[in-house]
mmCIF file of C-alpha atoms in Angstrom:
data_model
loop_
_atom_site.group_PDB
_atom_site.id
_atom_site.type_symbol
_atom_site.label_atom_id
_atom_site.label_comp_id
_atom_site.label_asym_id
_atom_site.label_seq_id
_atom_site.Cartn_x
_atom_site.Cartn_y
_atom_site.Cartn_z
ATOM 1 C CA MET Z 1 -4.229 -28.893 13.996
ATOM 2 C CA SER Z 2 -4.359 -32.491 13.205
ATOM 3 C CA GLU Z 3 -3.348 -32.437 9.500
ATOM 4 C CA THR Z 4 -0.243 -31.375 7.787
ATOM 5 C CA LEU Z 5 0.340 -27.678 7.636
ATOM 6 C CA ARG Z 6 0.152 -26.340 4.131
ATOM 7 C CA VAL Z 7 2.992 -23.720 3.609
ATOM 8 C CA GLY Z 8 3.497 -21.461 0.675
ATOM 9 C CA VAL Z 9 6.815 -19.926 -0.159
ATOM 10 C CA VAL Z 10 7.092 -16.487 -1.396
ATOM 11 C CA GLY Z 11 10.311 -15.949 -3.374
ATOM 12 C CA ALA Z 12 12.326 -18.214 -5.576
ATOM 13 C CA GLY Z 13 15.991 -17.199 -5.031
ATOM 14 C CA PRO Z 14 18.961 -19.214 -3.740
ATOM 15 C CA TRP Z 15 17.772 -19.161 0.007
ATOM 16 C CA ALA Z 16 14.335 -20.408 -0.973
ATOM 17 C CA GLY Z 17 15.805 -23.205 -3.125
ATOM 18 C CA ARG Z 18 18.467 -24.219 -0.684
ATOM 19 C CA VAL Z 19 16.536 -24.061 2.692
ATOM 20 C CA HIS Z 20 12.850 -23.197 2.561
ATOM 21 C CA ALA Z 21 11.469 -25.495 -0.249
ATOM 22 C CA PRO Z 22 13.422 -28.626 0.553
ATOM 23 C CA GLY Z 23 12.996 -28.045 4.407
ATOM 24 C CA LEU Z 24 9.223 -27.812 4.099
ATOM 25 C CA GLU Z 25 9.129 -30.708 1.696
ATOM 26 C CA ALA Z 26 11.222 -32.941 4.114
ATOM 27 C CA HIS Z 27 9.541 -32.123 7.389
ATOM 28 C CA PRO Z 28 6.733 -34.635 8.334
ATOM 29 C CA GLY Z 29 4.450 -31.860 9.716
ATOM 30 C CA THR Z 30 4.581 -29.462 6.764
ATOM 31 C CA ARG Z 31 3.727 -29.605 3.128
ATOM 32 C CA LEU Z 32 5.053 -27.279 0.409
ATOM 33 C CA ALA Z 33 1.761 -26.361 -0.998
ATOM 34 C CA ALA Z 34 2.547 -23.307 -3.247
ATOM 35 C CA VAL Z 35 5.229 -21.039 -4.650
ATOM 36 C CA TRP Z 36 4.902 -17.451 -5.793
ATOM 37 C CA SER Z 37 7.596 -15.190 -7.178
ATOM 38 C CA ARG Z 38 7.335 -12.021 -9.226
ATOM 39 C CA ARG Z 39 9.304 -13.936 -11.929
ATOM 40 C CA ARG Z 40 7.135 -16.828 -12.824
ATOM 41 C CA GLU Z 41 9.882 -18.753 -14.464
ATOM 42 C CA ALA Z 42 11.846 -18.752 -11.152
ATOM 43 C CA ALA Z 43 8.836 -20.075 -9.240
ATOM 44 C CA GLU Z 44 8.422 -22.816 -11.784
ATOM 45 C CA GLU Z 45 11.988 -23.860 -11.420
ATOM 46 C CA LEU Z 46 11.712 -23.976 -7.622
ATOM 47 C CA ALA Z 47 8.575 -26.067 -7.872
ATOM 48 C CA GLY Z 48 10.308 -28.360 -10.245
ATOM 49 C CA SER Z 49 8.644 -31.789 -10.508
ATOM 50 C CA ARG Z 50 6.958 -31.302 -7.081
ATOM 51 C CA ASP Z 51 3.247 -31.508 -6.809
ATOM 52 C CA VAL Z 52 3.130 -27.791 -5.929
ATOM 53 C CA LEU Z 53 0.846 -24.897 -7.091
ATOM 54 C CA VAL Z 54 2.762 -22.214 -9.042
ATOM 55 C CA ALA Z 55 0.591 -19.355 -8.001
ATOM 56 C CA THR Z 56 -0.134 -16.643 -10.498
ATOM 57 C CA GLY Z 57 -0.379 -13.955 -7.767
ATOM 58 C CA PHE Z 58 0.007 -13.603 -3.851
ATOM 59 C CA ASP Z 59 -3.849 -13.757 -3.424
ATOM 60 C CA GLU Z 60 -3.845 -17.173 -5.150
ATOM 61 C CA LEU Z 61 -1.052 -18.404 -2.954
ATOM 62 C CA LEU Z 62 -2.785 -17.125 0.246
ATOM 63 C CA ALA Z 63 -6.043 -18.985 -0.628
ATOM 64 C CA SER Z 64 -4.142 -22.410 -0.855
ATOM 65 C CA VAL Z 65 -2.157 -22.337 2.255
ATOM 66 C CA ASP Z 66 -2.246 -22.104 6.113
ATOM 67 C CA ALA Z 67 1.150 -20.476 6.480
ATOM 68 C CA VAL Z 68 3.548 -18.355 4.415
ATOM 69 C CA ALA Z 69 7.370 -18.542 4.433
ATOM 70 C CA PHE Z 70 9.060 -15.377 2.995
ATOM 71 C CA ALA Z 71 12.241 -15.477 1.102
ATOM 72 C CA VAL Z 72 12.142 -12.028 -0.451
ATOM 73 C CA PRO Z 73 13.887 -8.680 0.108
ATOM 74 C CA PRO Z 74 12.788 -6.915 3.223
ATOM 75 C CA ASP Z 75 10.768 -4.057 1.503
ATOM 76 C CA VAL Z 76 8.666 -6.824 -0.145
ATOM 77 C CA GLN Z 77 8.281 -8.794 3.084
ATOM 78 C CA ALA Z 78 7.038 -5.605 4.745
ATOM 79 C CA LYS Z 79 4.279 -5.105 2.213
ATOM 80 C CA LEU Z 80 3.097 -8.645 1.885
ATOM 81 C CA ALA Z 81 3.424 -10.047 5.448
ATOM 82 C CA PRO Z 82 0.757 -7.785 7.007
ATOM 83 C CA VAL Z 83 -1.640 -8.906 4.138
ATOM 84 C CA ALA Z 84 -0.892 -12.610 5.029
ATOM 85 C CA ALA Z 85 -1.293 -11.967 8.691
ATOM 86 C CA ARG Z 86 -4.661 -10.311 8.299
ATOM 87 C CA ALA Z 87 -5.781 -13.285 6.126
ATOM 88 C CA GLY Z 88 -5.110 -15.519 9.078
ATOM 89 C CA LYS Z 89 -1.847 -17.126 7.762
ATOM 90 C CA HIS Z 90 0.981 -17.897 10.033
ATOM 91 C CA LEU Z 91 4.339 -16.413 9.127
ATOM 92 C CA ILE Z 92 7.974 -17.690 8.834
ATOM 93 C CA LEU Z 93 9.774 -14.316 8.479
ATOM 94 C CA GLU Z 94 13.287 -13.552 7.165
ATOM 95 C CA LYS Z 95 15.555 -10.870 8.806
ATOM 96 C CA PRO Z 96 15.281 -8.002 8.775
ATOM 97 C CA LEU Z 97 11.585 -7.573 8.987
ATOM 98 C CA ALA Z 98 11.621 -4.443 6.767
ATOM 99 C CA THR Z 99 13.924 -1.786 5.488
ATOM 100 C CA ASP Z 100 12.911 0.719 8.165
ATOM 101 C CA LEU Z 101 11.268 0.718 11.507
ATOM 102 C CA ALA Z 102 7.812 1.781 10.263
ATOM 103 C CA GLY Z 103 7.702 -1.279 7.969
ATOM 104 C CA ALA Z 104 8.782 -3.529 10.779
ATOM 105 C CA GLN Z 105 6.205 -2.148 13.109
ATOM 106 C CA ALA Z 106 3.440 -2.761 10.572
ATOM 107 C CA VAL Z 107 4.465 -6.333 10.234
ATOM 108 C CA ALA Z 108 4.628 -6.870 14.014
ATOM 109 C CA ASP Z 109 1.274 -5.068 14.548
ATOM 110 C CA ALA Z 110 -0.553 -7.113 11.850
ATOM 111 C CA ALA Z 111 0.797 -10.436 13.306
ATOM 112 C CA GLN Z 112 -0.208 -9.609 16.850
ATOM 113 C CA GLU Z 113 -3.502 -8.136 16.075
ATOM 114 C CA SER Z 114 -4.376 -11.264 13.952
ATOM 115 C CA GLY Z 115 -2.996 -13.730 16.673
ATOM 116 C CA VAL Z 116 -1.021 -15.604 14.152
ATOM 117 C CA ALA Z 117 2.321 -17.348 14.842
ATOM 118 C CA ALA Z 118 5.159 -15.295 13.432
ATOM 119 C CA VAL Z 119 8.766 -16.615 13.736
ATOM 120 C CA MET Z 120 11.973 -15.102 12.440
ATOM 121 C CA MET Z 121 14.444 -17.217 10.707
ATOM 122 C CA LEU Z 122 17.470 -16.169 12.823
ATOM 123 C CA THR Z 123 19.302 -19.240 11.635
ATOM 124 C CA ARG Z 124 21.960 -19.658 14.445
ATOM 125 C CA ARG Z 125 19.381 -19.220 17.256
ATOM 126 C CA PHE Z 126 17.988 -22.603 16.275
ATOM 127 C CA ALA Z 127 21.392 -24.446 16.438
ATOM 128 C CA PRO Z 128 21.906 -26.667 19.435
ATOM 129 C CA GLU Z 129 25.525 -25.440 20.007
ATOM 130 C CA VAL Z 130 24.324 -21.859 20.221
ATOM 131 C CA ARG Z 131 21.472 -22.669 22.569
ATOM 132 C CA SER Z 132 23.758 -24.638 24.658
ATOM 133 C CA TRP Z 133 26.387 -21.856 24.881
ATOM 134 C CA LEU Z 134 23.735 -19.061 25.647
ATOM 135 C CA ALA Z 135 22.287 -21.323 28.389
ATOM 136 C CA GLY Z 136 25.604 -21.645 30.171
ATOM 137 C CA LEU Z 137 26.370 -17.974 30.334
ATOM 138 C CA ASP Z 138 26.505 -16.252 33.682
ATOM 139 C CA GLY Z 139 27.783 -13.121 35.106
ATOM 140 C CA VAL Z 140 28.887 -11.600 31.763
ATOM 141 C CA ARG Z 141 29.843 -7.963 31.622
ATOM 142 C CA GLY Z 142 31.183 -7.397 28.166
ATOM 143 C CA GLY Z 143 31.711 -8.995 24.793
ATOM 144 C CA ALA Z 144 32.636 -8.684 21.176
ATOM 145 C CA GLY Z 145 31.347 -9.901 17.862
ATOM 146 C CA ARG Z 146 33.066 -10.290 14.498
ATOM 147 C CA TRP Z 147 31.112 -11.170 11.318
ATOM 148 C CA LEU Z 148 33.614 -10.855 8.449
ATOM 149 C CA ALA Z 149 33.030 -12.433 5.046
ATOM 150 C CA GLY Z 150 33.137 -11.976 1.240
ATOM 151 C CA ALA Z 151 29.649 -12.827 0.580
ATOM 152 C CA LEU Z 152 28.912 -9.607 -1.351
ATOM 153 C CA LEU Z 153 32.157 -10.077 -3.452
ATOM 154 C CA SER Z 154 31.175 -13.380 -4.998
ATOM 155 C CA GLY Z 155 28.906 -16.272 -4.608
ATOM 156 C CA ASP Z 156 25.058 -16.745 -4.731
ATOM 157 C CA TYR Z 157 24.150 -13.564 -2.844
ATOM 158 C CA ALA Z 158 26.603 -11.226 -4.647
ATOM 159 C CA ALA Z 159 23.884 -10.730 -7.276
ATOM 160 C CA SER Z 160 21.307 -9.752 -4.731
ATOM 161 C CA ARG Z 161 20.368 -6.152 -5.368
ATOM 162 C CA TRP Z 162 19.032 -5.367 -1.920
ATOM 163 C CA ARG Z 163 22.067 -6.876 -0.321
ATOM 164 C CA GLN Z 164 24.446 -4.838 -2.301
ATOM 165 C CA GLU Z 165 22.461 -1.612 -1.655
ATOM 166 C CA GLU Z 166 21.823 -2.210 2.110
ATOM 167 C CA GLY Z 167 25.178 -3.850 2.887
ATOM 168 C CA ALA Z 168 26.420 -5.975 5.783
ATOM 169 C CA LEU Z 169 24.544 -3.999 8.583
ATOM 170 C CA VAL Z 170 21.075 -4.966 7.195
ATOM 171 C CA ASP Z 171 22.058 -8.432 5.921
ATOM 172 C CA ALA Z 172 24.306 -10.043 8.452
ATOM 173 C CA GLY Z 173 23.771 -7.440 11.142
ATOM 174 C CA PRO Z 174 20.553 -8.857 12.624
ATOM 175 C CA HIS Z 175 22.180 -12.235 13.159
ATOM 176 C CA ALA Z 176 25.237 -10.736 14.935
ATOM 177 C CA ILE Z 177 23.155 -8.209 16.894
ATOM 178 C CA ASP Z 178 20.688 -10.944 18.006
ATOM 179 C CA LEU Z 179 23.534 -13.179 19.331
ATOM 180 C CA LEU Z 180 25.201 -10.267 21.317
ATOM 181 C CA ASP Z 181 21.770 -9.136 22.600
ATOM 182 C CA ALA Z 182 20.986 -12.716 23.703
ATOM 183 C CA ALA Z 183 24.331 -13.267 25.402
ATOM 184 C CA LEU Z 184 24.599 -9.944 27.164
ATOM 185 C CA GLY Z 185 21.175 -8.586 27.699
ATOM 186 C CA ARG Z 186 18.852 -6.579 25.685
ATOM 187 C CA ILE Z 187 20.723 -3.695 23.760
ATOM 188 C CA GLU Z 188 19.466 -0.412 25.011
ATOM 189 C CA GLN Z 189 21.881 2.034 23.442
ATOM 190 C CA VAL Z 190 24.273 2.583 20.611
ATOM 191 C CA HIS Z 191 27.284 4.295 22.193
ATOM 192 C CA TYR Z 192 29.249 4.577 18.837
ATOM 193 C CA ALA Z 193 28.961 3.500 15.216
ATOM 194 C CA SER Z 194 31.167 4.137 12.290
ATOM 195 C CA ARG Z 195 31.258 2.801 8.651
ATOM 196 C CA ASP Z 196 34.110 2.641 6.040
ATOM 197 C CA ALA Z 197 31.767 2.941 3.147
ATOM 198 C CA ALA Z 198 34.271 1.682 0.596
ATOM 199 C CA ASN Z 199 34.519 -1.776 2.301
ATOM 200 C CA ASP Z 200 31.142 -1.543 4.071
ATOM 201 C CA LEU Z 201 33.148 -2.172 7.289
ATOM 202 C CA TRP Z 202 31.169 -1.346 10.492
ATOM 203 C CA HIS Z 203 32.369 -0.818 13.938
ATOM 204 C CA VAL Z 204 29.701 -0.463 16.705
ATOM 205 C CA VAL Z 205 29.602 -0.203 20.467
ATOM 206 C CA PHE Z 206 26.460 -1.318 22.247
ATOM 207 C CA GLY Z 207 25.159 -0.590 25.649
ATOM 208 C CA HIS Z 208 23.164 -3.422 27.244
ATOM 209 C CA GLU Z 209 20.466 -3.715 29.839
ATOM 210 C CA GLY Z 210 22.231 -4.156 33.211
ATOM 211 C CA GLY Z 211 25.303 -2.178 32.260
ATOM 212 C CA ALA Z 212 27.199 -4.562 29.977
ATOM 213 C CA THR Z 213 28.927 -3.350 26.811
ATOM 214 C CA SER Z 214 29.874 -5.008 23.537
ATOM 215 C CA THR Z 215 31.602 -4.254 20.249
ATOM 216 C CA LEU Z 216 30.723 -5.461 16.761
ATOM 217 C CA THR Z 217 32.880 -5.493 13.606
ATOM 218 C CA LEU Z 218 30.987 -6.389 10.631
ATOM 219 C CA SER Z 219 31.616 -6.491 6.845
ATOM 220 C CA LEU Z 220 30.578 -8.778 3.883
ATOM 221 C CA ARG Z 221 33.203 -7.294 1.533
ATOM 222 C CA VAL Z 222 36.394 -8.617 2.869
ATOM 223 C CA PRO Z 223 38.033 -11.598 1.138
ATOM 224 C CA VAL Z 224 37.897 -13.989 4.231
ATOM 225 C CA GLN Z 225 37.573 -17.640 3.356
ATOM 226 C CA PRO Z 226 36.017 -19.324 5.317
ATOM 227 C CA ALA Z 227 34.013 -16.505 6.956
ATOM 228 C CA LEU Z 228 35.128 -15.360 10.380
ATOM 229 C CA VAL Z 229 32.129 -15.380 12.643
ATOM 230 C CA ASP Z 230 32.532 -15.399 16.351
ATOM 231 C CA ILE Z 231 31.058 -14.065 19.499
ATOM 232 C CA SER Z 232 33.050 -13.919 22.745
ATOM 233 C CA VAL Z 233 31.950 -12.711 26.284
ATOM 234 C CA TYR Z 234 33.702 -12.107 29.540
ATOM 235 C CA GLY Z 235 32.845 -11.379 33.106
ATOM 236 C CA GLU Z 236 33.158 -12.736 36.661
ATOM 237 C CA ASN Z 237 33.556 -16.322 35.450
ATOM 238 C CA GLY Z 238 36.239 -15.479 32.843
ATOM 239 C CA HIS Z 239 35.992 -15.676 29.142
ATOM 240 C CA THR Z 240 33.990 -17.874 26.743
ATOM 241 C CA GLN Z 241 33.689 -17.986 22.967
ATOM 242 C CA LEU Z 242 30.923 -19.380 20.668
ATOM 243 C CA SER Z 243 33.134 -21.431 18.311
ATOM 244 C CA GLY Z 244 33.426 -24.963 17.005
ATOM 245 C CA ARG Z 245 30.734 -26.983 15.139
ATOM 246 C CA ARG Z 246 28.219 -24.946 13.117
ATOM 247 C CA THR Z 247 24.931 -26.630 12.521
ATOM 248 C CA ALA Z 248 23.907 -26.382 8.840
ATOM 249 C CA ALA Z 249 21.156 -23.944 7.939
ATOM 250 C CA GLN Z 250 18.821 -26.741 6.759
ATOM 251 C CA ASP Z 251 19.192 -28.503 10.159
ATOM 252 C CA CYS Z 252 18.402 -25.237 11.918
ATOM 253 C CA TYR Z 253 15.443 -24.785 9.681
ATOM 254 C CA ALA Z 254 13.964 -28.142 10.728
ATOM 255 C CA VAL Z 255 14.194 -27.074 14.416
ATOM 256 C CA LEU Z 256 12.392 -23.850 13.475
ATOM 257 C CA LEU Z 257 9.616 -25.895 11.807
ATOM 258 C CA ASP Z 258 9.297 -28.236 14.902
ATOM 259 C CA GLU Z 259 8.745 -25.212 17.087
ATOM 260 C CA PHE Z 260 6.660 -23.229 14.509
ATOM 261 C CA LEU Z 261 4.234 -26.233 14.394
ATOM 262 C CA GLU Z 262 4.019 -26.392 18.100
ATOM 263 C CA LEU Z 263 2.967 -22.778 18.420
ATOM 264 C CA VAL Z 264 0.332 -23.331 15.565
ATOM 265 C CA ARG Z 265 -1.068 -26.486 17.180
ATOM 266 C CA GLU Z 266 -1.289 -24.871 20.701
ATOM 267 C CA GLY Z 267 -2.594 -21.541 19.538
ATOM 268 C CA LYS Z 268 0.439 -19.701 20.901
ATOM 269 C CA THR Z 269 2.484 -16.890 19.452
ATOM 270 C CA GLU Z 270 5.344 -16.259 22.043
ATOM 271 C CA HIS Z 271 8.776 -17.420 21.000
ATOM 272 C CA VAL Z 272 12.266 -16.300 21.586
ATOM 273 C CA CYS Z 273 12.538 -15.486 17.914
ATOM 274 C CA ASP Z 274 9.021 -14.316 17.325
ATOM 275 C CA VAL Z 275 8.050 -11.066 15.532
ATOM 276 C CA ARG Z 276 8.640 -8.852 18.389
ATOM 277 C CA ARG Z 277 12.208 -9.970 18.367
ATOM 278 C CA GLY Z 278 12.448 -8.907 14.889
ATOM 279 C CA LEU Z 279 10.976 -5.618 15.738
ATOM 280 C CA HIS Z 280 13.564 -5.083 18.517
ATOM 281 C CA LEU Z 281 16.337 -5.802 16.080
ATOM 282 C CA GLN Z 282 14.953 -3.356 13.556
ATOM 283 C CA ARG Z 283 15.071 -0.631 16.328
ATOM 284 C CA VAL Z 284 18.715 -1.422 16.853
ATOM 285 C CA LEU Z 285 19.498 -1.307 13.205
ATOM 286 C CA ALA Z 286 17.823 2.056 13.035
ATOM 287 C CA ASP Z 287 19.763 3.314 16.158
ATOM 288 C CA VAL Z 288 23.028 2.277 14.514
ATOM 289 C CA GLN Z 289 22.273 3.919 11.247
ATOM 290 C CA ALA Z 290 21.317 7.089 13.054
ATOM 291 C CA ALA Z 291 24.672 7.036 15.075
ATOM 292 C CA VAL Z 292 26.895 7.077 12.043
#
């Protein structure tokens, strides 16, 4: 690929406006070529004064781009991403892949069968401090994660219907589970899971490949300001915690685009955060839900 990658954004909510659209516009290797939303006025607002096609439908968007960045609810992504993959479009996917395992499997199958690059926007995995912390881990045997915030009580995402309906496990859960999985080894079992429905407060115990165990406490309905997000692990070398500087989502997205473009240019599909990673996380989500 010698020319700039044309990318279309599907969805026009806060995340699309804050991260996807400005990130694609700012990156030297990409061009924000089209926007489509079920609400045309929202797509027009996102496009603004940019020289961007406001597509009248998903098919029109596909016809004008090389890749698609999704910023829509998981059930919508599960329906549209396979269509885009089969049209030969590379994919930037949001978490979770779908609302259920069957939907996630359909996205993964379409991407793999079509040979397109498909990368998950697992934001913190593209942050340098997280990568440095993960690379330095050795001999860990256990860990704990906390992801406590009030994002569903107020703010931009409190009005998101799918987030309110699905709750913290489906919204923030993929991020937290991904970090525990990356730090301690592949999650193979859910030993225990409970949920306080009134506060959408989850407590989960995971079993990892190699015998390590971890716990996760998760809620987006507690008035914690700023959000309490930490991952700690322990083992033969003592204890270490992921803390300190947190790279902004926009900067993480720029790293994602660097690596996404490299995959496209080299005709590769394997990435630490590729669609298979998303499918694995969806399986873990399903196992947690089944254990309650």
